[in-house]
Amino acid sequence: MKPETLAIHASNLVNSATGDVTPPINLSTTFFRDEHGGYPGGHMYSRVSNPNRSALENTIAKLEYGEDAAAFSSGNTSGMALFQALKAGSHIIAPDDMYWGFKKQLLTIFADILEFDFIDQTDLELVKATIKPNTRLIWSETPSNPLLKVTDIAAIGKIAKAANITFACDSTFASPILQNPVLLGADIVMHSSTKYLGGHSDVLGGVLITAKKDELWERIKNVQQTGGAVPSPFDCYLLTRSIKTLAYRMKGHCENGKKVAHYLNQHPNVEAVFYPGLESHPQHEIAKKQMKDFGGMMSFLVKGGVEAASKTVNKVKLFAQATSLGGVESLIEHRYSIEGPDSKTPKNLLRISVGLEHVDDIIADLEQALN
Ligand SMILES: *Cc1c(COP(=O)(O)O)cnc(C)c1O
């Protein structure tokens, strides 16, 4: 079935005497055993699995064309589960424009346990040259945060496969509707479900999807179930509910995103716009090849440096000046001041998450803020 249909039906694993069309929120932490010690309902204890989480994991696995999925209490814990599943001493090839929370994990939590290099993965020769005998993971993020760099998933997939290295892709900015890394050769896909999957800025979560249930996946599932950084049944319920409209929300984000990117691109007070849907984007051709459309995320440089950027961000009225992305409401943020003094993000960069308001209202707000 097509994603629109799967998104609506894959979570309806109803097995209820009450005949619910929509699965209820199942708060039970523990489940009956039968006389042989089995679990007739398929669940034992809700850290290990529960009906709402299974519904969510089933849906996400289908939407990403994977064999299985694992849901976590945040995007950060989902990525961390993969890092934790690697053997000590493993080397990771990470992107230079990596989501800063993951970069911080590697630098502060895994510094003594794992080795890593942060490199420009748009340079495929550099990716190959960075492979070491102990490289176990290539982690990509595309489009990336906050510079919207696009990495060639199929090309990295080939490099990883040839060297027998696991290839994981943070596909949060694309959502499963716009890009499916498993179909392009990724072993693992990661999403912060706080973003487009949740879509309403009211639930924190993360997911990993695997192409194959292999030994590494067993280790990841163990981190999930024994580590226990799992989402609550209510979180899972909210996510399965939100995912039902994901395909249609993405259409709106893409349509508005394109118009806003073109508007910003011609604005005299804008120095540059980073949006994979613009022909001027350095990896536009790769984006066209691997994405169905370009989403609602972009960043731009305001002319006049950091002062002009902070003036603009403080003048918006409809946009919320807040971090995060992928919700129905438009958000804007001055990324450098979120990431702090170690950040390599340009100081005059503003990142916007284009929401689902009418695009004329979105553009009118930017117009009054930029002028
Ligand atoms: C938000 C985000 C994360 C982290 O997810 P949380 O749900 O905030 O923990 C990871 N990667 C990307 C690209 C993100 O935007």
Tab-separated table of C-alpha atoms and ligand atoms in Angstrom:
chain	number	residue	atom	x	y	z
A	1	MET	CA	0.000	0.000	0.000
A	2	LYS	CA	0.972	3.641	-0.466
A	3	PRO	CA	2.286	5.777	2.408
A	4	GLU	CA	-0.971	7.762	2.753
A	5	THR	CA	-2.855	4.504	3.348
A	6	LEU	CA	-0.229	2.864	5.558
A	7	ALA	CA	-0.042	5.972	7.735
A	8	ILE	CA	-3.720	5.617	8.533
A	9	HIS	CA	-4.080	1.863	8.833
A	10	ALA	CA	-0.772	0.384	9.988
A	11	SER	CA	-1.334	1.460	13.596
A	12	ASN	CA	-4.816	-0.003	13.844
A	13	LEU	CA	-3.768	-3.277	15.417
A	14	VAL	CA	-7.056	-3.490	17.262
A	15	ASN	CA	-7.696	-6.739	19.029
A	16	SER	CA	-10.358	-5.627	21.365
A	17	ALA	CA	-13.610	-7.049	22.591
A	18	THR	CA	-14.993	-3.520	22.530
A	19	GLY	CA	-14.455	-3.166	18.782
A	20	ASP	CA	-12.670	0.178	18.782
A	21	VAL	CA	-11.889	1.615	15.361
A	22	THR	CA	-9.134	3.695	16.922
A	23	PRO	CA	-6.816	1.826	19.289
A	24	PRO	CA	-7.235	2.928	22.918
A	25	ILE	CA	-4.360	4.167	25.069
A	26	ASN	CA	-3.235	1.088	26.939
A	27	LEU	CA	-1.750	2.147	30.271
A	28	SER	CA	-1.171	-1.296	31.724
A	29	THR	CA	2.477	-1.785	32.658
A	30	THR	CA	2.095	-5.542	33.057
A	31	PHE	CA	0.280	-8.276	31.158
A	32	PHE	CA	-1.262	-11.651	32.068
A	33	ARG	CA	0.660	-14.891	31.655
A	34	ASP	CA	-1.051	-18.132	30.817
A	35	GLU	CA	-0.660	-21.484	32.564
A	36	HIS	CA	2.336	-22.376	30.367
A	37	GLY	CA	4.171	-19.162	31.282
A	38	GLY	CA	3.467	-17.531	27.916
A	39	TYR	CA	1.960	-14.141	27.214
A	40	PRO	CA	-1.242	-14.638	25.214
A	41	GLY	CA	-1.596	-10.895	24.535
A	42	GLY	CA	1.922	-10.710	23.104
A	43	HIS	CA	3.205	-8.338	25.786
A	44	MET	CA	4.950	-8.972	29.105
A	45	TYR	CA	5.956	-5.644	30.632
A	46	SER	CA	5.556	-2.230	29.068
A	47	ARG	CA	9.256	-1.286	29.087
A	48	VAL	CA	9.838	-4.249	26.770
A	49	SER	CA	6.770	-3.640	24.611
A	50	ASN	CA	3.215	-2.401	24.860
A	51	PRO	CA	0.326	-2.184	22.392
A	52	ASN	CA	0.653	1.533	21.637
A	53	ARG	CA	4.381	1.338	21.077
A	54	SER	CA	4.013	-1.745	18.876
A	55	ALA	CA	1.437	0.114	16.783
A	56	LEU	CA	3.820	3.053	16.388
A	57	GLU	CA	6.838	0.873	15.597
A	58	ASN	CA	4.848	-1.143	13.072
A	59	THR	CA	3.700	2.004	11.293
A	60	ILE	CA	7.141	3.623	11.154
A	61	ALA	CA	8.817	0.411	9.972
A	62	LYS	CA	6.316	0.188	7.099
A	63	LEU	CA	6.619	3.867	6.156
A	64	GLU	CA	10.411	3.531	5.958
A	65	TYR	CA	10.419	0.134	4.216
A	66	GLY	CA	12.340	-1.455	7.094
A	67	GLU	CA	12.017	-4.835	8.780
A	68	ASP	CA	11.595	-3.385	12.257
A	69	ALA	CA	11.554	-0.140	14.209
A	70	ALA	CA	12.304	0.862	17.785
A	71	ALA	CA	10.734	3.893	19.459
A	72	PHE	CA	12.494	5.938	22.128
A	73	SER	CA	11.672	8.745	24.538
A	74	SER	CA	13.490	11.330	22.388
A	75	GLY	CA	15.386	11.664	19.146
A	76	ASN	CA	18.556	11.986	21.162
A	77	THR	CA	18.034	8.698	23.018
A	78	SER	CA	17.304	6.930	19.737
A	79	GLY	CA	20.629	8.004	18.241
A	80	MET	CA	22.361	7.280	21.531
A	81	ALA	CA	20.996	3.721	21.472
A	82	LEU	CA	22.919	3.114	18.257
A	83	PHE	CA	26.116	4.610	19.692
A	84	GLN	CA	25.640	2.474	22.829
A	85	ALA	CA	25.156	-0.639	20.716
A	86	LEU	CA	28.604	-0.243	19.125
A	87	LYS	CA	31.533	-2.061	20.677
A	88	ALA	CA	34.014	0.072	22.613
A	89	GLY	CA	36.780	1.396	20.367
A	90	SER	CA	34.575	1.580	17.275
A	91	HIS	CA	35.214	4.491	14.932
A	92	ILE	CA	32.328	6.599	13.589
A	93	ILE	CA	32.407	8.809	10.501
A	94	ALA	CA	30.017	11.623	11.374
A	95	PRO	CA	29.025	14.712	9.386
A	96	ASP	CA	30.589	18.090	10.156
A	97	ASP	CA	27.087	19.598	10.174
A	98	MET	CA	25.750	16.937	12.584
A	99	TYR	CA	22.716	17.747	14.743
A	100	TRP	CA	24.496	19.450	17.631
A	101	GLY	CA	22.878	17.224	20.298
A	102	PHE	CA	24.493	14.153	18.729
A	103	LYS	CA	27.792	15.925	18.299
A	104	LYS	CA	27.635	16.827	21.978
A	105	GLN	CA	26.857	13.201	22.922
A	106	LEU	CA	29.910	11.971	21.060
A	107	LEU	CA	32.153	14.685	22.468
A	108	THR	CA	30.966	14.497	26.078
A	109	ILE	CA	29.435	11.051	26.713
A	110	PHE	CA	31.327	8.799	24.300
A	111	ALA	CA	34.693	10.593	24.161
A	112	ASP	CA	36.477	7.800	26.091
A	113	ILE	CA	34.519	4.928	24.538
A	114	LEU	CA	34.241	5.581	20.796
A	115	GLU	CA	36.402	7.270	18.170
A	116	PHE	CA	34.893	9.685	15.674
A	117	ASP	CA	35.651	12.166	12.898
A	118	PHE	CA	33.321	14.948	11.817
A	119	ILE	CA	33.768	15.482	8.087
A	120	ASP	CA	32.092	17.079	5.089
A	121	GLN	CA	30.201	14.087	3.681
A	122	THR	CA	29.346	15.860	0.449
A	123	ASP	CA	33.000	15.048	-0.365
A	124	LEU	CA	32.802	11.308	-1.126
A	125	GLU	CA	36.573	10.920	-1.567
A	126	LEU	CA	37.019	12.342	1.921
A	127	VAL	CA	34.483	9.835	3.279
A	128	LYS	CA	36.480	6.965	1.727
A	129	ALA	CA	39.769	8.370	2.970
A	130	THR	CA	38.425	8.642	6.538
A	131	ILE	CA	37.642	4.917	6.794
A	132	LYS	CA	39.890	3.159	9.312
A	133	PRO	CA	40.212	-0.548	10.168
A	134	ASN	CA	37.956	0.027	13.221
A	135	THR	CA	35.302	2.127	11.423
A	136	ARG	CA	31.952	0.535	12.280
A	137	LEU	CA	29.483	3.295	11.472
A	138	ILE	CA	28.957	6.024	8.914
A	139	TRP	CA	26.337	8.402	10.294
A	140	SER	CA	24.821	10.837	7.815
A	141	GLU	CA	22.245	13.528	8.260
A	142	THR	CA	20.388	14.773	5.209
A	143	PRO	CA	19.157	17.414	4.754
A	144	SER	CA	21.372	18.600	7.588
A	145	ASN	CA	20.736	20.916	10.467
A	146	PRO	CA	21.083	23.875	10.192
A	147	LEU	CA	22.849	24.298	6.822
A	148	LEU	CA	20.533	22.012	4.808
A	149	LYS	CA	23.484	20.223	3.240
A	150	VAL	CA	22.403	17.210	1.227
A	151	THR	CA	24.376	13.973	1.378
A	152	ASP	CA	24.177	11.442	-1.452
A	153	ILE	CA	22.591	8.515	0.399
A	154	ALA	CA	23.037	5.958	-2.399
A	155	ALA	CA	26.712	6.884	-2.866
A	156	ILE	CA	27.496	6.674	0.863
A	157	GLY	CA	25.536	3.420	1.000
A	158	LYS	CA	27.829	1.926	-1.647
A	159	ILE	CA	30.969	3.075	0.153
A	160	ALA	CA	29.690	1.631	3.440
A	161	LYS	CA	28.666	-1.665	1.896
A	162	ALA	CA	32.014	-2.142	0.125
A	163	ALA	CA	33.819	-1.623	3.443
A	164	ASN	CA	31.318	-3.672	5.480
A	165	ILE	CA	30.385	-0.674	7.646
A	166	THR	CA	26.923	0.065	9.056
A	167	PHE	CA	25.341	3.120	7.460
A	168	ALA	CA	22.801	5.124	9.451
A	169	CYS	CA	20.941	8.195	8.264
A	170	ASP	CA	19.251	10.903	10.338
A	171	SER	CA	16.326	11.643	8.023
A	172	THR	CA	14.416	13.925	10.427
A	173	PHE	CA	14.269	16.941	8.080
A	174	ALA	CA	12.817	14.829	5.260
A	175	SER	CA	10.294	12.662	7.151
A	176	PRO	CA	9.447	9.201	5.762
A	177	ILE	CA	7.203	10.843	3.182
A	178	LEU	CA	9.946	12.709	1.303
A	179	GLN	CA	12.891	10.316	1.561
A	180	ASN	CA	13.385	6.621	2.342
A	181	PRO	CA	17.071	5.920	3.058
A	182	VAL	CA	16.553	2.131	3.345
A	183	LEU	CA	15.536	2.055	-0.327
A	184	LEU	CA	18.785	3.885	-1.147
A	185	GLY	CA	21.089	1.561	0.781
A	186	ALA	CA	20.992	2.714	4.421
A	187	ASP	CA	21.028	0.047	7.140
A	188	ILE	CA	19.421	2.217	9.791
A	189	VAL	CA	17.226	5.313	9.613
A	190	MET	CA	16.720	7.712	12.487
A	191	HIS	CA	13.962	10.262	13.056
A	192	SER	CA	13.326	12.699	15.826
A	193	SER	CA	9.580	12.065	16.012
A	194	THR	CA	9.346	15.316	17.973
A	195	LYS	CA	9.471	17.000	14.578
A	196	TYR	CA	7.416	16.176	11.443
A	197	LEU	CA	6.126	12.810	12.699
A	198	GLY	CA	4.582	14.443	15.786
A	199	GLY	CA	3.930	17.610	13.843
A	200	HIS	CA	2.176	19.581	16.592
A	201	SER	CA	5.066	20.478	18.941
A	202	ASP	CA	3.516	18.528	21.807
A	203	VAL	CA	5.331	15.183	22.005
A	204	LEU	CA	9.002	14.274	22.367
A	205	GLY	CA	10.256	11.077	20.758
A	206	GLY	CA	12.674	9.324	18.463
A	207	VAL	CA	12.741	6.222	16.296
A	208	LEU	CA	15.249	3.933	14.655
A	209	ILE	CA	14.271	1.802	11.685
A	210	THR	CA	16.372	-1.120	10.501
A	211	ALA	CA	16.607	-2.561	7.004
A	212	LYS	CA	17.460	-5.974	8.510
A	213	LYS	CA	17.055	-7.614	11.893
A	214	ASP	CA	20.738	-8.402	12.298
A	215	GLU	CA	23.040	-8.729	15.290
A	216	LEU	CA	23.488	-4.958	15.645
A	217	TRP	CA	19.703	-4.560	15.705
A	218	GLU	CA	19.512	-7.125	18.534
A	219	ARG	CA	21.956	-4.982	20.466
A	220	ILE	CA	19.918	-1.833	19.759
A	221	LYS	CA	16.695	-3.540	20.889
A	222	ASN	CA	18.498	-4.584	24.049
A	223	VAL	CA	19.516	-0.976	24.716
A	224	GLN	CA	15.896	0.062	24.161
A	225	GLN	CA	14.291	-2.623	26.305
A	226	THR	CA	16.911	-2.996	29.038
A	227	GLY	CA	18.068	0.621	28.998
A	228	GLY	CA	14.430	1.662	29.081
A	229	ALA	CA	14.450	5.117	27.422
A	230	VAL	CA	11.054	4.351	25.923
A	231	PRO	CA	8.094	6.607	25.083
A	232	SER	CA	4.943	6.343	27.190
A	233	PRO	CA	1.776	4.774	25.746
A	234	PHE	CA	0.281	8.273	25.576
A	235	ASP	CA	3.287	9.570	23.593
A	236	CYS	CA	2.917	6.628	21.211
A	237	TYR	CA	-0.799	7.262	20.883
A	238	LEU	CA	-0.173	10.926	20.010
A	239	LEU	CA	2.407	9.905	17.422
A	240	THR	CA	0.267	7.281	15.696
A	241	ARG	CA	-2.570	9.828	15.632
A	242	SER	CA	-0.302	12.485	14.109
A	243	ILE	CA	1.219	10.145	11.546
A	244	LYS	CA	-2.217	9.575	10.022
A	245	THR	CA	-2.040	13.080	8.549
A	246	LEU	CA	1.728	13.122	7.916
A	247	ALA	CA	1.568	12.785	4.114
A	248	TYR	CA	-0.895	15.654	3.828
A	249	ARG	CA	0.941	17.863	6.281
A	250	MET	CA	4.153	17.282	4.304
A	251	LYS	CA	2.410	18.398	1.112
A	252	GLY	CA	1.547	21.676	2.819
A	253	HIS	CA	5.027	22.115	4.319
A	254	CYS	CA	6.610	21.529	0.890
A	255	GLU	CA	4.258	23.858	-0.950
A	256	ASN	CA	4.705	26.676	1.585
A	257	GLY	CA	8.427	25.969	1.937
A	258	LYS	CA	9.046	26.376	-1.777
A	259	LYS	CA	7.236	29.720	-1.911
A	260	VAL	CA	8.993	31.056	1.183
A	261	ALA	CA	12.410	29.960	-0.145
A	262	HIS	CA	11.815	31.755	-3.456
A	263	TYR	CA	10.561	34.833	-1.634
A	264	LEU	CA	13.646	34.963	0.609
A	265	ASN	CA	15.956	34.240	-2.299
A	266	GLN	CA	14.975	37.464	-4.102
A	267	HIS	CA	14.931	39.648	-0.964
A	268	PRO	CA	17.539	42.449	-1.016
A	269	ASN	CA	18.241	42.057	2.722
A	270	VAL	CA	18.981	38.340	2.414
A	271	GLU	CA	22.529	37.256	1.655
A	272	ALA	CA	21.897	33.559	0.975
A	273	VAL	CA	19.154	30.948	1.314
A	274	PHE	CA	19.859	27.294	2.080
A	275	TYR	CA	16.995	25.170	0.750
A	276	PRO	CA	17.520	21.961	-1.248
A	277	GLY	CA	14.629	22.860	-3.542
A	278	LEU	CA	16.414	25.925	-4.928
A	279	GLU	CA	18.380	25.401	-8.129
A	280	SER	CA	21.174	27.427	-6.577
A	281	HIS	CA	21.582	24.839	-3.789
A	282	PRO	CA	24.954	23.103	-4.346
A	283	GLN	CA	23.410	19.627	-4.014
A	284	HIS	CA	20.083	20.388	-5.695
A	285	GLU	CA	20.555	17.578	-8.240
A	286	ILE	CA	21.202	14.998	-5.514
A	287	ALA	CA	18.215	16.281	-3.555
A	288	LYS	CA	16.029	15.903	-6.667
A	289	LYS	CA	17.273	12.353	-7.122
A	290	GLN	CA	16.694	11.123	-3.568
A	291	MET	CA	13.827	13.260	-2.251
A	292	LYS	CA	10.251	13.371	-3.497
A	293	ASP	CA	9.987	17.020	-2.456
A	294	PHE	CA	11.989	19.435	-0.331
A	295	GLY	CA	10.103	20.042	2.897
A	296	GLY	CA	9.588	23.151	4.991
A	297	MET	CA	13.024	23.563	6.551
A	298	MET	CA	15.449	26.234	5.411
A	299	SER	CA	17.939	28.694	6.731
A	300	PHE	CA	19.114	32.033	5.458
A	301	LEU	CA	21.763	34.632	6.106
A	302	VAL	CA	20.577	38.126	6.880
A	303	LYS	CA	22.587	40.990	5.367
A	304	GLY	CA	24.118	43.186	8.054
A	305	GLY	CA	25.546	40.501	10.314
A	306	VAL	CA	24.429	39.321	13.711
A	307	GLU	CA	22.719	42.636	14.632
A	308	ALA	CA	20.484	42.532	11.577
A	309	ALA	CA	19.708	38.866	12.199
A	310	SER	CA	18.680	39.448	15.807
A	311	LYS	CA	16.621	42.474	14.788
A	312	THR	CA	14.758	40.339	12.254
A	313	VAL	CA	14.172	37.442	14.626
A	314	ASN	CA	12.818	39.803	17.283
A	315	LYS	CA	10.447	41.543	14.871
A	316	VAL	CA	8.395	38.531	13.749
A	317	LYS	CA	4.793	38.407	14.934
A	318	LEU	CA	3.260	35.279	13.405
A	319	PHE	CA	6.421	33.152	13.590
A	320	ALA	CA	7.223	31.889	17.060
A	321	GLN	CA	10.801	32.573	18.038
A	322	ALA	CA	11.521	29.111	19.389
A	323	THR	CA	13.697	26.116	18.707
A	324	SER	CA	12.493	22.804	17.197
A	325	LEU	CA	10.758	22.248	13.857
A	326	GLY	CA	8.221	20.309	11.876
A	327	GLY	CA	5.107	21.568	13.657
A	328	VAL	CA	1.988	23.086	12.130
A	329	GLU	CA	3.098	26.529	13.344
A	330	SER	CA	5.999	28.418	11.751
A	331	LEU	CA	9.081	28.747	13.922
A	332	ILE	CA	12.180	30.868	13.569
A	333	GLU	CA	15.412	30.764	15.491
A	334	HIS	CA	18.814	32.302	15.718
A	335	ARG	CA	20.746	29.044	15.652
A	336	TYR	CA	24.141	30.306	16.788
A	337	SER	CA	22.840	31.515	20.140
A	338	ILE	CA	21.189	28.101	20.761
A	339	GLU	CA	24.346	26.154	19.951
A	340	GLY	CA	26.698	28.380	21.937
A	341	PRO	CA	30.241	29.637	21.469
A	342	ASP	CA	31.652	26.350	20.018
A	343	SER	CA	29.151	26.521	17.161
A	344	LYS	CA	30.390	26.831	13.592
A	345	THR	CA	26.991	28.102	12.424
A	346	PRO	CA	27.211	31.590	10.833
A	347	LYS	CA	26.173	34.259	13.336
A	348	ASN	CA	23.747	35.884	10.911
A	349	LEU	CA	21.941	32.619	10.140
A	350	LEU	CA	18.241	32.246	10.874
A	351	ARG	CA	16.617	28.846	10.586
A	352	ILE	CA	12.946	28.608	9.834
A	353	SER	CA	10.471	25.810	9.983
A	354	VAL	CA	7.692	26.784	7.604
A	355	GLY	CA	4.347	25.768	9.073
A	356	LEU	CA	0.918	25.204	7.643
A	357	GLU	CA	-0.506	28.703	8.024
A	358	HIS	CA	-1.524	30.405	4.767
A	359	VAL	CA	1.677	31.175	2.901
A	360	ASP	CA	0.636	34.805	2.282
A	361	ASP	CA	0.517	35.389	6.042
A	362	ILE	CA	3.901	33.681	6.506
A	363	ILE	CA	5.530	35.817	3.810
A	364	ALA	CA	3.859	39.013	5.057
A	365	ASP	CA	5.369	38.405	8.483
A	366	LEU	CA	8.857	37.861	7.056
A	367	GLU	CA	8.431	40.939	4.870
A	368	GLN	CA	7.659	43.255	7.788
A	369	ALA	CA	10.477	41.678	9.859
A	370	LEU	CA	13.119	41.983	7.123
A	371	ASN	CA	12.302	45.554	6.069
B	1	LIG	C1	15.595	17.480	16.882
B	1	LIG	C2	16.554	16.665	16.153
B	1	LIG	C3	17.199	15.588	16.778
B	1	LIG	C4	17.024	15.255	18.244
B	1	LIG	O1	15.718	14.905	18.576
B	1	LIG	P1	15.035	15.232	19.996
B	1	LIG	O2	13.681	14.664	19.820
B	1	LIG	O3	15.077	16.715	20.183
B	1	LIG	O4	15.831	14.532	21.057
B	1	LIG	C5	18.075	14.830	16.011
B	1	LIG	N1	18.314	15.118	14.713
B	1	LIG	C6	17.717	16.151	14.091
B	1	LIG	C7	18.012	16.416	12.644
B	1	LIG	C8	16.821	16.963	14.793
B	1	LIG	O5	16.238	17.994	14.171
